[in-house]
Amino acid sequence: KNEVEQSPQNLTAQEGEFITINCSYSVGISALHWLQQHPGGGIVSLFMLSSGKKKHGRLIATINIQEKHSSLHITASHPRDSAVYICAAEMDSNYQLIWGAGTKLIIKP
Amino acid sequence: EAQVTQNPRYLITVTGKKLTVTCSQNMNHEYMSWYRQDPGLGLRQIYYSMNVEVTDKGDVPEGYKVSRKEKRNFPLILESPSPNQTSLYFCASSLTRQNDEQFFGPGTRLTVL
């Protein structure tokens, strides 16, 4: 069983829709990372959070430590949001990152 | 501009021909790592380095070597590449290993024939 599970694996939505991507983990963590990988391959960090909620523009990340679950939300989605979104759990024992398999998001105009 | 650079971006080679993929960061980061990304498997860590002259194996180190002689550089060496090392490789760095934002290089797409 993977220690970090993302859902859904694939998501196609229309422009303007509210998007939610989920990340569940089974290990104790010191932080949860969300990253974005564009079709060209480059990976950029979106959020790093250990509690509560963070917001950057139209992106919101939340985490529930007790339930070992994090969500990434995109409001007013746009075709340029099309990418693979990856979560990674940073283990509190050794700070190693455990990577999710990614969620491929396609936003249609 | 703060960045992680990798070279080459694309490489096609043949089995057994030694190659080096360079990685350099200009942010004075202590922690650097190498990942490979394969379809359906996500990112897997090959090697990491906590600081100069300190390197350690990740999850899939077989067939790879690294060195960290200077803080900014962390080359990945394939002494005798094999076709199962065909993959997309990423170098990443962060200020420290703990609770710090990860910065990724642009990736190197390696094909071993």
CSV table of C-alpha atoms in Angstrom, one decimal:
chain,number,residue,atom,x,y,z
A,1,LYS,CA,0.0,0.0,0.0
A,2,ASN,CA,1.4,3.4,-0.9
A,3,GLU,CA,2.0,5.7,2.0
A,4,VAL,CA,0.8,8.7,0.0
A,5,GLU,CA,-2.3,8.3,-2.1
A,6,GLN,CA,-3.7,11.0,-4.5
A,7,SER,CA,-7.2,11.1,-5.9
A,8,PRO,CA,-8.3,11.4,-8.6
A,9,GLN,CA,-5.6,10.1,-10.9
A,10,ASN,CA,-7.1,12.0,-13.7
A,11,LEU,CA,-9.5,14.9,-13.8
A,12,THR,CA,-11.0,16.8,-16.7
A,13,ALA,CA,-13.2,19.8,-16.1
A,14,GLN,CA,-14.6,22.9,-17.9
A,15,GLU,CA,-13.1,26.3,-17.5
A,16,GLY,CA,-14.4,28.1,-14.5
A,17,GLU,CA,-15.1,25.0,-12.4
A,18,PHE,CA,-14.0,24.6,-8.8
A,19,ILE,CA,-11.3,21.9,-8.6
A,20,THR,CA,-10.4,19.7,-5.7
A,21,ILE,CA,-7.5,17.3,-5.6
A,22,ASN,CA,-7.0,15.1,-2.6
A,23,CYS,CA,-3.9,13.7,-0.9
A,24,SER,CA,-4.0,11.1,2.0
A,25,TYR,CA,-1.0,9.8,3.8
A,26,SER,CA,-0.3,7.2,6.4
A,27,VAL,CA,2.9,8.4,8.0
A,28,GLY,CA,3.6,11.0,10.6
A,29,ILE,CA,4.6,14.2,8.9
A,30,SER,CA,6.4,17.5,9.6
A,31,ALA,CA,5.0,19.1,6.4
A,32,LEU,CA,3.0,18.4,3.3
A,33,HIS,CA,4.2,19.7,-0.1
A,34,TRP,CA,2.1,20.5,-3.2
A,35,LEU,CA,3.9,20.9,-6.5
A,36,GLN,CA,2.8,21.5,-10.1
A,37,GLN,CA,4.4,19.8,-13.1
A,38,HIS,CA,3.6,21.5,-16.4
A,39,PRO,CA,3.3,19.5,-19.7
A,40,GLY,CA,6.8,20.7,-20.6
A,41,GLY,CA,8.1,18.8,-17.5
A,42,GLY,CA,9.2,21.5,-15.1
A,43,ILE,CA,8.2,21.1,-11.5
A,44,VAL,CA,7.5,24.1,-9.2
A,45,SER,CA,6.6,24.2,-5.6
A,46,LEU,CA,3.1,25.5,-4.8
A,47,PHE,CA,2.7,25.1,-1.1
A,48,MET,CA,4.3,23.7,1.9
A,49,LEU,CA,2.1,23.4,5.0
A,50,SER,CA,2.0,21.7,8.3
A,51,SER,CA,-1.4,22.9,9.6
A,52,GLY,CA,-4.5,24.8,8.5
A,53,LYS,CA,-4.7,26.5,5.2
A,54,LYS,CA,-2.7,28.5,2.7
A,55,LYS,CA,-3.8,30.6,-0.2
A,56,HIS,CA,-2.0,31.9,-3.2
A,57,GLY,CA,-4.1,33.5,-5.9
A,58,ARG,CA,-6.7,31.0,-7.0
A,59,LEU,CA,-5.0,28.1,-5.3
A,60,ILE,CA,-5.9,27.0,-1.8
A,61,ALA,CA,-4.2,24.2,0.1
A,62,THR,CA,-5.7,22.7,3.3
A,63,ILE,CA,-4.5,20.1,5.7
A,64,ASN,CA,-6.2,18.1,8.4
A,65,ILE,CA,-3.4,16.5,10.5
A,66,GLN,CA,-5.8,14.3,12.6
A,67,GLU,CA,-7.3,12.8,9.5
A,68,LYS,CA,-4.0,12.7,7.6
A,69,HIS,CA,-5.5,14.4,4.6
A,70,SER,CA,-4.7,17.4,2.5
A,71,SER,CA,-6.6,19.0,-0.4
A,72,LEU,CA,-5.6,21.4,-3.2
A,73,HIS,CA,-8.4,23.6,-4.5
A,74,ILE,CA,-8.4,25.7,-7.6
A,75,THR,CA,-11.1,28.3,-8.0
A,76,ALA,CA,-12.2,29.7,-11.3
A,77,SER,CA,-10.1,27.1,-13.2
A,78,HIS,CA,-8.5,28.1,-16.4
A,79,PRO,CA,-6.9,26.0,-19.2
A,80,ARG,CA,-3.4,27.2,-18.1
A,81,ASP,CA,-4.0,25.3,-14.8
A,82,SER,CA,-3.8,22.1,-16.9
A,83,ALA,CA,-0.8,20.2,-15.3
A,84,VAL,CA,0.0,17.3,-13.1
A,85,TYR,CA,-0.3,18.1,-9.4
A,86,ILE,CA,1.8,16.2,-7.0
A,87,CYS,CA,1.7,16.0,-3.2
A,88,ALA,CA,4.6,14.8,-1.1
A,89,ALA,CA,4.6,14.0,2.6
A,90,GLU,CA,7.7,15.0,4.6
A,91,MET,CA,8.2,12.4,7.2
A,92,ASP,CA,8.7,13.7,10.7
A,93,SER,CA,11.1,10.9,11.6
A,94,ASN,CA,13.8,11.7,9.0
A,95,TYR,CA,12.3,14.5,6.8
A,96,GLN,CA,12.4,12.2,3.7
A,97,LEU,CA,9.8,13.1,1.1
A,98,ILE,CA,7.2,10.4,0.2
A,99,TRP,CA,5.8,11.2,-3.2
A,100,GLY,CA,2.3,10.8,-4.5
A,101,ALA,CA,1.8,9.5,-8.0
A,102,GLY,CA,0.2,12.8,-9.2
A,103,THR,CA,-3.1,14.0,-10.5
A,104,LYS,CA,-3.3,14.9,-14.1
A,105,LEU,CA,-5.7,17.9,-14.5
A,106,ILE,CA,-7.1,19.0,-17.9
A,107,ILE,CA,-9.2,22.2,-18.0
A,108,LYS,CA,-11.1,22.6,-21.2
A,109,PRO,CA,-12.0,26.0,-22.6
B,1,GLU,CA,17.6,34.7,-10.8
B,2,ALA,CA,17.4,31.9,-8.2
B,3,GLN,CA,17.5,28.7,-10.1
B,4,VAL,CA,18.6,25.1,-10.5
B,5,THR,CA,20.2,24.3,-13.8
B,6,GLN,CA,20.8,20.9,-15.4
B,7,ASN,CA,22.7,19.8,-18.4
B,8,PRO,CA,22.2,18.3,-20.8
B,9,ARG,CA,18.4,18.6,-21.2
B,10,TYR,CA,18.2,15.8,-23.6
B,11,LEU,CA,20.7,12.9,-24.1
B,12,ILE,CA,20.6,9.8,-26.2
B,13,THR,CA,23.4,7.4,-25.5
B,14,VAL,CA,24.3,3.7,-25.8
B,15,THR,CA,24.7,1.0,-23.2
B,16,GLY,CA,27.9,1.1,-21.3
B,17,LYS,CA,29.0,4.6,-22.3
B,18,LYS,CA,29.7,6.6,-19.1
B,19,LEU,CA,27.9,9.9,-18.8
B,20,THR,CA,27.5,12.7,-16.3
B,21,VAL,CA,24.5,14.9,-15.8
B,22,THR,CA,25.4,18.2,-14.2
B,23,CYS,CA,23.3,20.1,-11.6
B,24,SER,CA,24.1,23.5,-10.2
B,25,GLN,CA,22.1,25.8,-7.9
B,26,ASN,CA,22.8,29.5,-7.1
B,27,MET,CA,20.8,29.7,-3.9
B,28,ASN,CA,23.5,28.5,-1.4
B,29,HIS,CA,21.3,25.5,-0.6
B,30,GLU,CA,22.7,22.8,1.7
B,31,TYR,CA,20.4,20.0,0.5
B,32,MET,CA,20.4,18.6,-3.0
B,33,SER,CA,18.9,15.5,-4.5
B,34,TRP,CA,18.4,13.6,-7.7
B,35,TYR,CA,15.1,12.0,-8.8
B,36,ARG,CA,14.0,9.9,-11.7
B,37,GLN,CA,10.5,10.0,-13.0
B,38,ASP,CA,9.0,7.1,-14.9
B,39,PRO,CA,5.4,6.8,-16.1
B,40,GLY,CA,3.1,5.5,-13.4
B,41,LEU,CA,5.8,5.5,-10.8
B,42,GLY,CA,6.1,9.1,-9.8
B,43,LEU,CA,9.3,10.6,-8.5
B,44,ARG,CA,11.8,8.3,-6.9
B,45,GLN,CA,14.9,9.6,-5.1
B,46,ILE,CA,18.2,8.3,-6.4
B,47,TYR,CA,20.7,10.1,-4.1
B,48,TYR,CA,20.8,13.1,-1.8
B,49,SER,CA,23.3,15.3,-0.2
B,50,MET,CA,22.9,17.1,3.1
B,51,ASN,CA,26.0,19.3,2.5
B,52,VAL,CA,29.5,19.3,0.9
B,53,GLU,CA,31.1,15.9,1.0
B,54,VAL,CA,27.9,14.3,2.6
B,55,THR,CA,25.9,12.1,0.3
B,56,ASP,CA,23.6,9.2,0.9
B,57,LYS,CA,21.5,6.7,-1.1
B,58,GLY,CA,17.9,7.3,-1.8
B,59,ASP,CA,15.3,4.7,-2.8
B,60,VAL,CA,16.8,3.7,-6.2
B,61,PRO,CA,20.6,4.2,-6.1
B,62,GLU,CA,21.7,1.2,-8.1
B,63,GLY,CA,23.7,2.1,-11.2
B,64,TYR,CA,24.3,5.7,-10.2
B,65,LYS,CA,27.0,7.7,-8.4
B,66,VAL,CA,27.1,11.3,-7.2
B,67,SER,CA,29.6,13.6,-5.7
B,68,ARG,CA,29.4,16.9,-3.8
B,69,LYS,CA,32.7,18.6,-3.8
B,70,GLU,CA,31.2,22.1,-3.9
B,71,LYS,CA,28.0,23.4,-2.3
B,72,ARG,CA,26.5,24.5,-5.6
B,73,ASN,CA,27.2,21.4,-7.8
B,74,PHE,CA,25.8,17.9,-7.5
B,75,PRO,CA,26.6,15.8,-10.6
B,76,LEU,CA,24.9,12.5,-11.3
B,77,ILE,CA,27.2,9.9,-12.9
B,78,LEU,CA,26.1,6.8,-14.7
B,79,GLU,CA,29.3,4.7,-15.0
B,80,SER,CA,27.8,2.1,-17.3
B,81,PRO,CA,24.3,3.1,-18.4
B,82,SER,CA,21.7,0.5,-19.2
B,83,PRO,CA,18.3,0.7,-21.0
B,84,ASN,CA,16.4,0.5,-17.7
B,85,GLN,CA,18.0,3.9,-16.8
B,86,THR,CA,16.1,5.5,-19.6
B,87,SER,CA,14.0,8.1,-17.7
B,88,LEU,CA,13.4,11.7,-16.9
B,89,TYR,CA,15.8,13.0,-14.3
B,90,PHE,CA,15.4,15.9,-12.0
B,91,CYS,CA,17.8,17.6,-9.7
B,92,ALA,CA,16.3,19.5,-6.7
B,93,SER,CA,17.6,21.6,-3.9
B,94,SER,CA,16.4,23.2,-0.7
B,95,LEU,CA,17.9,25.3,2.0
B,96,THR,CA,18.0,22.4,4.3
B,97,ARG,CA,16.4,19.0,4.3
B,98,GLN,CA,13.8,20.0,6.8
B,99,ASN,CA,10.6,21.8,6.1
B,100,ASP,CA,11.9,23.9,3.2
B,101,GLU,CA,10.6,24.6,-0.3
B,102,GLN,CA,12.0,22.4,-3.0
B,103,PHE,CA,13.4,23.9,-6.1
B,104,PHE,CA,13.7,21.7,-9.2
B,105,GLY,CA,15.9,21.8,-12.2
B,106,PRO,CA,14.2,21.7,-15.7
B,107,GLY,CA,14.8,17.9,-16.1
B,108,THR,CA,17.1,15.8,-18.3
B,109,ARG,CA,15.5,13.3,-20.6
B,110,LEU,CA,17.9,10.4,-21.0
B,111,THR,CA,17.5,7.6,-23.5
B,112,VAL,CA,19.9,4.6,-23.3
B,113,LEU,CA,19.8,2.4,-26.4
